[in-house]
Amino acid sequence: MRASVQSRVFQMMSQILGYPSRIGPGNGCAPQMGRAFSASSSLGERKQDIFSSLGLGTYDGASGMMLRQECEKSEIAGRFMDRHSPAVLLLKNQCGVGRSKRMEISTNNQQQEESLPTVYAHNRLISVLMEGGYHEEAYHIYQDMLLETCKPDSHTYVRLIMGFCRAGRIEEAYGIFQDMKNQNCESKGIVYNAMIHAVGTAGLVSEALKLLDEMTEADCSPDTWTYNSVIHSLGKVGDVNHALRLLETMHVNGCNPDVITYNSLISSLGKCGRVVEACKLYEGMVEKGCLPDVVTYNTLIPVLCKAGEFSAALNLFKFMQSVGCRPDVFTYSSLVVGLCRADRVDDALRLSSQMTLSGCSPNTVTFNSWLDGLCKEGRVREAQVLYQKMLTLGYIPDVITFSILIDAFCKSGEYLEEAFKLLKLIVKKPDTVDVRTRDIIHNSFMRVGMMKQAKRIMRNARHKRVSATDEEVAEAVSLSSCTVTSASASP
């Protein structure tokens, strides 16, 4: 690695490690770095594994060998062993760079052979600097490349653009993109794809479309990945018609859509309520030999259920299994949600046995849908049994679970004690209670004349304080029990 670049890496590491003096590869930095590492807790038997993961065992440079030898004499700091920490990331890149051109340098009056870094080595360093949040340092490495004979390639620009865009620094990414065009970089398509994806993800759809047009004018043919990025971005803002026109453009230009293309379009059509078009697009992809995947079915089945086309949804569910596409928990949950909303709770419950046979476990969303369906049909006792089964199987109820059950328990008038017990669980986690949940609970207890007790308990949650006392809950439960007793004793 060129001396200035290597020196910068070691200087950054010394700052991270808290070493006070300026250190560098040409002034005995390795022993100093080793001693800086040794000033912390013992690593023990994991030391050799750490060396391997850092690449120290394969580094053949003089400073790298010195660093390895010094570190072997000490115990490397446990707090620096996180593979994502800046110190380790920088050390890994410094000690694992590739080798290319050779030159002779003088160190301690002796001739030692060192190497100039390759583009690959620079790219690796830029990548981890970006990952560690050292955007300016990554940019400095890039500037060093421009000043030297080490010309940046498409991967250099992609790493820089994606790194700046992930940090929300779109202007810097655009500046590097303009540099790429001025440098006449080979494989421009990869860089265009990165820029289009980045601005699309940031919601700058018009910019993504401009880049797509510019890419075509620059005699750089967009590929399926390019179109997929733009189509997905258009779908997110609801511009489905433009997305469909891009699909036609792909066909005209001989660019074959893939399953990701169709999945994005089917999802966008479904969100807009254009169910017939979504189904036709699904049929079209099959006719063109593009095999649907589980995401395709998971996208289309909820669309059909929402439109009330339950027979079509169930037929599609059976078809996907017949062609060897295994349903996952999202597939089953989509059907359960749809069937329960259509008051077909028994059909939804029967899917439970199918899930068990297929080795697919339900999740909290699935249980919430079953519970909601049972409660809306007044089958509160069955809902309570299902809730206990949910707990026995190790599933963790969420605030939606509690809201469904509290509302049903209060409506029935027979499970007020259970309702207050669930309320106690909720106020222990006030951050999970939103406005809608508070309203449901408020109305549920008000309906049965227990507003005063519930309001006292919920007051703390409203102010985001975890302090509904056991005494308050006990009082409410006692009062609710009296209410139930009085109601049962009435003629």
PDB file of C-alpha atoms in Angstrom, residues 27-259:
ATOM      1  CA  ASN A  27       8.382   4.478  12.036  1.00  0.00           C
ATOM      2  CA  GLY A  28       7.970   1.332  14.072  1.00  0.00           C
ATOM      3  CA  CYS A  29       4.191   1.447  14.108  1.00  0.00           C
ATOM      4  CA  ALA A  30       3.625  -2.280  14.505  1.00  0.00           C
ATOM      5  CA  PRO A  31       5.049  -2.684  18.016  1.00  0.00           C
ATOM      6  CA  GLN A  32       3.189   0.452  19.105  1.00  0.00           C
ATOM      7  CA  MET A  33      -0.052  -0.848  17.642  1.00  0.00           C
ATOM      8  CA  GLY A  34       0.497  -4.200  19.270  1.00  0.00           C
ATOM      9  CA  ARG A  35       1.032  -2.588  22.651  1.00  0.00           C
ATOM     10  CA  ALA A  36      -2.068  -0.447  22.136  1.00  0.00           C
ATOM     11  CA  PHE A  37      -4.051  -3.589  21.474  1.00  0.00           C
ATOM     12  CA  SER A  38      -2.544  -5.326  24.509  1.00  0.00           C
ATOM     13  CA  ALA A  39      -3.823  -2.701  26.949  1.00  0.00           C
ATOM     14  CA  SER A  40      -7.157  -4.454  27.361  1.00  0.00           C
ATOM     15  CA  SER A  41      -8.807  -7.657  28.493  1.00  0.00           C
ATOM     16  CA  SER A  42      -7.611 -11.154  27.658  1.00  0.00           C
ATOM     17  CA  LEU A  43      -8.847 -12.894  24.552  1.00  0.00           C
ATOM     18  CA  GLY A  44      -7.584 -16.359  25.421  1.00  0.00           C
ATOM     19  CA  GLU A  45      -8.023 -19.270  23.060  1.00  0.00           C
ATOM     20  CA  ARG A  46      -9.904 -17.221  20.439  1.00  0.00           C
ATOM     21  CA  LYS A  47      -6.732 -15.315  19.519  1.00  0.00           C
ATOM     22  CA  GLN A  48      -5.665 -17.555  16.659  1.00  0.00           C
ATOM     23  CA  ASP A  49      -9.139 -17.488  15.130  1.00  0.00           C
ATOM     24  CA  ILE A  50      -9.075 -13.712  15.296  1.00  0.00           C
ATOM     25  CA  PHE A  51      -5.737 -13.574  13.479  1.00  0.00           C
ATOM     26  CA  SER A  52      -7.159 -15.743  10.721  1.00  0.00           C
ATOM     27  CA  SER A  53     -10.303 -13.639  10.368  1.00  0.00           C
ATOM     28  CA  LEU A  54      -8.230 -10.455  10.232  1.00  0.00           C
ATOM     29  CA  GLY A  55      -5.972 -11.869   7.548  1.00  0.00           C
ATOM     30  CA  LEU A  56      -2.862 -11.448   9.681  1.00  0.00           C
ATOM     31  CA  GLY A  57      -1.749 -14.977   8.969  1.00  0.00           C
ATOM     32  CA  THR A  58      -1.406 -14.337   5.238  1.00  0.00           C
ATOM     33  CA  TYR A  59       0.072 -10.845   5.217  1.00  0.00           C
ATOM     34  CA  ASP A  60       3.634 -10.918   3.902  1.00  0.00           C
ATOM     35  CA  GLY A  61       4.652  -7.265   4.283  1.00  0.00           C
ATOM     36  CA  ALA A  62       7.260  -6.204   6.820  1.00  0.00           C
ATOM     37  CA  SER A  63       4.975  -3.991   8.917  1.00  0.00           C
ATOM     38  CA  GLY A  64       2.202  -6.564   8.825  1.00  0.00           C
ATOM     39  CA  MET A  65       4.534  -9.301  10.062  1.00  0.00           C
ATOM     40  CA  MET A  66       5.797  -7.039  12.841  1.00  0.00           C
ATOM     41  CA  LEU A  67       2.231  -6.288  13.859  1.00  0.00           C
ATOM     42  CA  ARG A  68       1.368  -9.974  13.902  1.00  0.00           C
ATOM     43  CA  GLN A  69       4.435 -10.855  15.970  1.00  0.00           C
ATOM     44  CA  GLU A  70       3.772  -8.074  18.459  1.00  0.00           C
ATOM     45  CA  CYS A  71       0.107  -9.011  18.804  1.00  0.00           C
ATOM     46  CA  GLU A  72       1.022 -12.670  19.324  1.00  0.00           C
ATOM     47  CA  LYS A  73       3.030 -11.633  22.371  1.00  0.00           C
ATOM     48  CA  SER A  74       0.000  -9.941  23.883  1.00  0.00           C
ATOM     49  CA  GLU A  75      -3.688 -10.484  24.327  1.00  0.00           C
ATOM     50  CA  ILE A  76      -5.703  -8.538  21.762  1.00  0.00           C
ATOM     51  CA  ALA A  77      -8.453  -6.399  23.203  1.00  0.00           C
ATOM     52  CA  GLY A  78     -11.813  -8.097  23.378  1.00  0.00           C
ATOM     53  CA  ARG A  79     -13.535  -4.809  22.638  1.00  0.00           C
ATOM     54  CA  PHE A  80     -11.743  -4.625  19.285  1.00  0.00           C
ATOM     55  CA  MET A  81     -12.769  -8.120  18.244  1.00  0.00           C
ATOM     56  CA  ASP A  82     -16.152  -7.089  16.919  1.00  0.00           C
ATOM     57  CA  ARG A  83     -15.692  -7.718  13.199  1.00  0.00           C
ATOM     58  CA  HIS A  84     -17.730  -4.584  12.439  1.00  0.00           C
ATOM     59  CA  SER A  85     -15.788  -2.226  14.683  1.00  0.00           C
ATOM     60  CA  PRO A  86     -13.772   0.442  12.818  1.00  0.00           C
ATOM     61  CA  ALA A  87     -10.472  -0.717  14.299  1.00  0.00           C
ATOM     62  CA  VAL A  88     -10.870  -4.300  13.146  1.00  0.00           C
ATOM     63  CA  LEU A  89     -12.255  -3.341   9.757  1.00  0.00           C
ATOM     64  CA  LEU A  90      -9.321  -1.052   9.106  1.00  0.00           C
ATOM     65  CA  LEU A  91      -6.805  -3.574  10.414  1.00  0.00           C
ATOM     66  CA  LYS A  92      -8.312  -6.310   8.272  1.00  0.00           C
ATOM     67  CA  ASN A  93      -7.993  -4.248   5.133  1.00  0.00           C
ATOM     68  CA  GLN A  94      -4.508  -2.999   5.949  1.00  0.00           C
ATOM     69  CA  CYS A  95      -3.264  -6.517   6.528  1.00  0.00           C
ATOM     70  CA  GLY A  96      -5.031  -8.198   3.638  1.00  0.00           C
ATOM     71  CA  VAL A  97      -4.453  -5.997   0.609  1.00  0.00           C
ATOM     72  CA  GLY A  98      -3.539  -7.573  -2.691  1.00  0.00           C
ATOM     73  CA  ARG A  99      -0.139  -7.383  -4.328  1.00  0.00           C
ATOM     74  CA  SER A 100       0.815  -6.083  -7.745  1.00  0.00           C
ATOM     75  CA  LYS A 101       3.650  -3.758  -8.694  1.00  0.00           C
ATOM     76  CA  ARG A 102       6.843  -3.853  -6.650  1.00  0.00           C
ATOM     77  CA  MET A 103       9.157  -1.105  -5.565  1.00  0.00           C
ATOM     78  CA  GLU A 104      12.098  -0.758  -3.237  1.00  0.00           C
ATOM     79  CA  ILE A 105      11.852   1.406  -0.126  1.00  0.00           C
ATOM     80  CA  SER A 106      14.280   2.059   2.674  1.00  0.00           C
ATOM     81  CA  THR A 107      13.288   1.273   6.286  1.00  0.00           C
ATOM     82  CA  ASN A 108      15.822   1.459   9.128  1.00  0.00           C
ATOM     83  CA  ASN A 109      18.688   1.617   6.573  1.00  0.00           C
ATOM     84  CA  GLN A 110      17.650  -1.713   5.041  1.00  0.00           C
ATOM     85  CA  GLN A 111      16.160  -2.398   1.624  1.00  0.00           C
ATOM     86  CA  GLN A 112      12.779  -4.062   1.942  1.00  0.00           C
ATOM     87  CA  GLU A 113      10.369  -5.040  -0.782  1.00  0.00           C
ATOM     88  CA  GLU A 114       6.919  -3.503  -0.628  1.00  0.00           C
ATOM     89  CA  SER A 115       4.066  -3.264  -3.092  1.00  0.00           C
ATOM     90  CA  LEU A 116       1.812  -0.620  -4.549  1.00  0.00           C
ATOM     91  CA  PRO A 117      -1.857  -1.309  -3.844  1.00  0.00           C
ATOM     92  CA  THR A 118      -4.074  -2.706  -6.557  1.00  0.00           C
ATOM     93  CA  VAL A 119      -7.461  -1.282  -7.510  1.00  0.00           C
ATOM     94  CA  TYR A 120      -8.934  -4.275  -5.695  1.00  0.00           C
ATOM     95  CA  ALA A 121      -7.108  -3.296  -2.490  1.00  0.00           C
ATOM     96  CA  HIS A 122      -8.314   0.296  -2.738  1.00  0.00           C
ATOM     97  CA  ASN A 123     -11.874  -0.892  -3.331  1.00  0.00           C
ATOM     98  CA  ARG A 124     -11.748  -3.133  -0.275  1.00  0.00           C
ATOM     99  CA  LEU A 125     -10.527  -0.270   1.857  1.00  0.00           C
ATOM    100  CA  ILE A 126     -13.181   2.103   0.500  1.00  0.00           C
ATOM    101  CA  SER A 127     -15.855  -0.509   1.130  1.00  0.00           C
ATOM    102  CA  VAL A 128     -15.063  -1.004   4.820  1.00  0.00           C
ATOM    103  CA  LEU A 129     -14.504   2.688   5.427  1.00  0.00           C
ATOM    104  CA  MET A 130     -17.990   3.310   4.059  1.00  0.00           C
ATOM    105  CA  GLU A 131     -19.372   0.471   6.166  1.00  0.00           C
ATOM    106  CA  GLY A 132     -17.762   1.958   9.249  1.00  0.00           C
ATOM    107  CA  GLY A 133     -19.149   5.437   8.533  1.00  0.00           C
ATOM    108  CA  TYR A 134     -15.792   6.939   7.505  1.00  0.00           C
ATOM    109  CA  HIS A 135     -17.178   8.569   4.361  1.00  0.00           C
ATOM    110  CA  GLU A 136     -14.643  11.401   4.135  1.00  0.00           C
ATOM    111  CA  GLU A 137     -11.717   9.014   4.557  1.00  0.00           C
ATOM    112  CA  ALA A 138     -13.152   6.766   1.853  1.00  0.00           C
ATOM    113  CA  TYR A 139     -13.399   9.785  -0.415  1.00  0.00           C
ATOM    114  CA  HIS A 140      -9.763  10.689   0.356  1.00  0.00           C
ATOM    115  CA  ILE A 141      -8.701   7.200  -0.716  1.00  0.00           C
ATOM    116  CA  TYR A 142     -10.635   7.714  -3.953  1.00  0.00           C
ATOM    117  CA  GLN A 143      -8.880  11.063  -4.531  1.00  0.00           C
ATOM    118  CA  ASP A 144      -5.529   9.380  -3.967  1.00  0.00           C
ATOM    119  CA  MET A 145      -6.433   6.900  -6.693  1.00  0.00           C
ATOM    120  CA  LEU A 146      -7.165   9.748  -9.133  1.00  0.00           C
ATOM    121  CA  LEU A 147      -3.795  11.355  -8.397  1.00  0.00           C
ATOM    122  CA  GLU A 148      -1.886   8.127  -8.935  1.00  0.00           C
ATOM    123  CA  THR A 149      -1.783   5.598 -11.735  1.00  0.00           C
ATOM    124  CA  CYS A 150      -4.313   3.408  -9.924  1.00  0.00           C
ATOM    125  CA  LYS A 151      -7.403   4.229 -11.961  1.00  0.00           C
ATOM    126  CA  PRO A 152     -10.777   3.701 -10.232  1.00  0.00           C
ATOM    127  CA  ASP A 153     -12.989   1.082 -11.829  1.00  0.00           C
ATOM    128  CA  SER A 154     -16.760   0.588 -11.840  1.00  0.00           C
ATOM    129  CA  HIS A 155     -16.645  -1.166  -8.468  1.00  0.00           C
ATOM    130  CA  THR A 156     -14.922   1.855  -6.915  1.00  0.00           C
ATOM    131  CA  TYR A 157     -17.720   4.149  -8.032  1.00  0.00           C
ATOM    132  CA  VAL A 158     -20.448   1.715  -6.983  1.00  0.00           C
ATOM    133  CA  ARG A 159     -19.020   1.443  -3.463  1.00  0.00           C
ATOM    134  CA  LEU A 160     -18.752   5.210  -3.104  1.00  0.00           C
ATOM    135  CA  ILE A 161     -22.179   5.960  -4.565  1.00  0.00           C
ATOM    136  CA  MET A 162     -23.994   3.344  -2.495  1.00  0.00           C
ATOM    137  CA  GLY A 163     -22.142   4.377   0.658  1.00  0.00           C
ATOM    138  CA  PHE A 164     -23.025   8.056   0.329  1.00  0.00           C
ATOM    139  CA  CYS A 165     -26.626   7.318  -0.668  1.00  0.00           C
ATOM    140  CA  ARG A 166     -27.165   5.030   2.328  1.00  0.00           C
ATOM    141  CA  ALA A 167     -25.985   7.916   4.497  1.00  0.00           C
ATOM    142  CA  GLY A 168     -28.521  10.201   2.797  1.00  0.00           C
ATOM    143  CA  ARG A 169     -25.792  12.193   1.059  1.00  0.00           C
ATOM    144  CA  ILE A 170     -27.236  12.150  -2.445  1.00  0.00           C
ATOM    145  CA  GLU A 171     -25.359  15.245  -3.656  1.00  0.00           C
ATOM    146  CA  GLU A 172     -21.975  13.688  -2.912  1.00  0.00           C
ATOM    147  CA  ALA A 173     -23.095  10.526  -4.683  1.00  0.00           C
ATOM    148  CA  TYR A 174     -24.099  12.567  -7.729  1.00  0.00           C
ATOM    149  CA  GLY A 175     -20.716  14.302  -7.713  1.00  0.00           C
ATOM    150  CA  ILE A 176     -18.905  10.967  -7.804  1.00  0.00           C
ATOM    151  CA  PHE A 177     -21.280   9.798 -10.531  1.00  0.00           C
ATOM    152  CA  GLN A 178     -20.315  12.838 -12.636  1.00  0.00           C
ATOM    153  CA  ASP A 179     -16.648  11.999 -12.017  1.00  0.00           C
ATOM    154  CA  MET A 180     -17.307   8.533 -13.397  1.00  0.00           C
ATOM    155  CA  LYS A 181     -18.709   9.978 -16.631  1.00  0.00           C
ATOM    156  CA  ASN A 182     -15.740  12.339 -16.993  1.00  0.00           C
ATOM    157  CA  GLN A 183     -13.234   9.538 -16.350  1.00  0.00           C
ATOM    158  CA  ASN A 184     -14.661   7.400 -19.169  1.00  0.00           C
ATOM    159  CA  CYS A 185     -14.999   4.437 -16.835  1.00  0.00           C
ATOM    160  CA  GLU A 186     -15.550   1.000 -18.327  1.00  0.00           C
ATOM    161  CA  SER A 187     -18.671  -0.990 -17.380  1.00  0.00           C
ATOM    162  CA  LYS A 188     -20.702   2.189 -16.926  1.00  0.00           C
ATOM    163  CA  GLY A 189     -23.890   0.163 -16.746  1.00  0.00           C
ATOM    164  CA  ILE A 190     -23.026  -1.105 -13.266  1.00  0.00           C
ATOM    165  CA  VAL A 191     -22.538   2.446 -11.999  1.00  0.00           C
ATOM    166  CA  TYR A 192     -25.737   3.690 -13.643  1.00  0.00           C
ATOM    167  CA  ASN A 193     -27.621   0.823 -12.006  1.00  0.00           C
ATOM    168  CA  ALA A 194     -26.217   1.739  -8.605  1.00  0.00           C
ATOM    169  CA  MET A 195     -27.157   5.397  -9.018  1.00  0.00           C
ATOM    170  CA  ILE A 196     -30.664   4.605 -10.294  1.00  0.00           C
ATOM    171  CA  HIS A 197     -31.272   2.201  -7.424  1.00  0.00           C
ATOM    172  CA  ALA A 198     -29.978   4.714  -4.884  1.00  0.00           C
ATOM    173  CA  VAL A 199     -32.101   7.673  -6.003  1.00  0.00           C
ATOM    174  CA  GLY A 200     -35.147   5.427  -6.417  1.00  0.00           C
ATOM    175  CA  THR A 201     -34.759   4.117  -2.884  1.00  0.00           C
ATOM    176  CA  ALA A 202     -34.541   7.724  -1.680  1.00  0.00           C
ATOM    177  CA  GLY A 203     -37.904   8.417  -3.358  1.00  0.00           C
ATOM    178  CA  LEU A 204     -36.422  10.531  -6.160  1.00  0.00           C
ATOM    179  CA  VAL A 205     -38.365   8.765  -8.904  1.00  0.00           C
ATOM    180  CA  SER A 206     -38.088  11.591 -11.451  1.00  0.00           C
ATOM    181  CA  GLU A 207     -34.303  11.499 -11.060  1.00  0.00           C
ATOM    182  CA  ALA A 208     -34.314   7.733 -11.599  1.00  0.00           C
ATOM    183  CA  LEU A 209     -36.295   8.196 -14.829  1.00  0.00           C
ATOM    184  CA  LYS A 210     -33.889  10.901 -16.027  1.00  0.00           C
ATOM    185  CA  LEU A 211     -30.939   8.610 -15.380  1.00  0.00           C
ATOM    186  CA  LEU A 212     -32.679   5.812 -17.287  1.00  0.00           C
ATOM    187  CA  ASP A 213     -33.091   8.080 -20.330  1.00  0.00           C
ATOM    188  CA  GLU A 214     -29.528   9.354 -19.963  1.00  0.00           C
ATOM    189  CA  MET A 215     -28.259   5.791 -19.772  1.00  0.00           C
ATOM    190  CA  THR A 216     -29.913   4.943 -23.087  1.00  0.00           C
ATOM    191  CA  GLU A 217     -28.571   8.097 -24.750  1.00  0.00           C
ATOM    192  CA  ALA A 218     -25.064   7.251 -23.507  1.00  0.00           C
ATOM    193  CA  ASP A 219     -25.214   4.036 -25.532  1.00  0.00           C
ATOM    194  CA  CYS A 220     -25.327   2.061 -22.298  1.00  0.00           C
ATOM    195  CA  SER A 221     -28.153  -0.451 -22.571  1.00  0.00           C
ATOM    196  CA  PRO A 222     -30.352  -0.811 -19.474  1.00  0.00           C
ATOM    197  CA  ASP A 223     -30.705  -4.395 -18.284  1.00  0.00           C
ATOM    198  CA  THR A 224     -33.416  -6.189 -16.319  1.00  0.00           C
ATOM    199  CA  TRP A 225     -31.910  -5.001 -13.041  1.00  0.00           C
ATOM    200  CA  THR A 226     -32.143  -1.383 -14.232  1.00  0.00           C
ATOM    201  CA  TYR A 227     -35.794  -1.636 -15.206  1.00  0.00           C
ATOM    202  CA  ASN A 228     -36.666  -3.496 -12.014  1.00  0.00           C
ATOM    203  CA  SER A 229     -35.274  -0.649  -9.907  1.00  0.00           C
ATOM    204  CA  VAL A 230     -37.293   1.982 -11.760  1.00  0.00           C
ATOM    205  CA  ILE A 231     -40.485  -0.123 -11.874  1.00  0.00           C
ATOM    206  CA  HIS A 232     -40.255  -0.736  -8.133  1.00  0.00           C
ATOM    207  CA  SER A 233     -39.760   2.986  -7.476  1.00  0.00           C
ATOM    208  CA  LEU A 234     -42.753   3.889  -9.656  1.00  0.00           C
ATOM    209  CA  GLY A 235     -44.881   1.331  -7.844  1.00  0.00           C
ATOM    210  CA  LYS A 236     -44.023   2.850  -4.469  1.00  0.00           C
ATOM    211  CA  VAL A 237     -45.429   6.223  -5.555  1.00  0.00           C
ATOM    212  CA  GLY A 238     -48.480   4.649  -7.221  1.00  0.00           C
ATOM    213  CA  ASP A 239     -47.540   5.426 -10.827  1.00  0.00           C
ATOM    214  CA  VAL A 240     -48.524   1.967 -12.073  1.00  0.00           C
ATOM    215  CA  ASN A 241     -49.323   3.041 -15.636  1.00  0.00           C
ATOM    216  CA  HIS A 242     -45.794   4.331 -16.158  1.00  0.00           C
ATOM    217  CA  ALA A 243     -44.437   1.106 -14.683  1.00  0.00           C
ATOM    218  CA  LEU A 244     -46.530  -0.933 -17.143  1.00  0.00           C
ATOM    219  CA  ARG A 245     -45.211   1.163 -20.029  1.00  0.00           C
ATOM    220  CA  LEU A 246     -41.688   0.316 -18.933  1.00  0.00           C
ATOM    221  CA  LEU A 247     -42.638  -3.367 -19.088  1.00  0.00           C
ATOM    222  CA  GLU A 248     -43.622  -2.866 -22.731  1.00  0.00           C
ATOM    223  CA  THR A 249     -40.350  -1.005 -23.336  1.00  0.00           C
ATOM    224  CA  MET A 250     -38.469  -4.003 -21.979  1.00  0.00           C
ATOM    225  CA  HIS A 251     -40.212  -6.296 -24.474  1.00  0.00           C
ATOM    226  CA  VAL A 252     -39.504  -3.902 -27.364  1.00  0.00           C
ATOM    227  CA  ASN A 253     -35.815  -3.631 -26.445  1.00  0.00           C
ATOM    228  CA  GLY A 254     -35.430  -7.390 -26.094  1.00  0.00           C
ATOM    229  CA  CYS A 255     -34.876  -7.171 -22.340  1.00  0.00           C
ATOM    230  CA  ASN A 256     -36.649 -10.101 -20.708  1.00  0.00           C
ATOM    231  CA  PRO A 257     -38.569  -9.338 -17.504  1.00  0.00           C
ATOM    232  CA  ASP A 258     -37.880 -11.699 -14.620  1.00  0.00           C
ATOM    233  CA  VAL A 259     -39.972 -12.810 -11.668  1.00  0.00           C
TER     234      VAL A 259
END
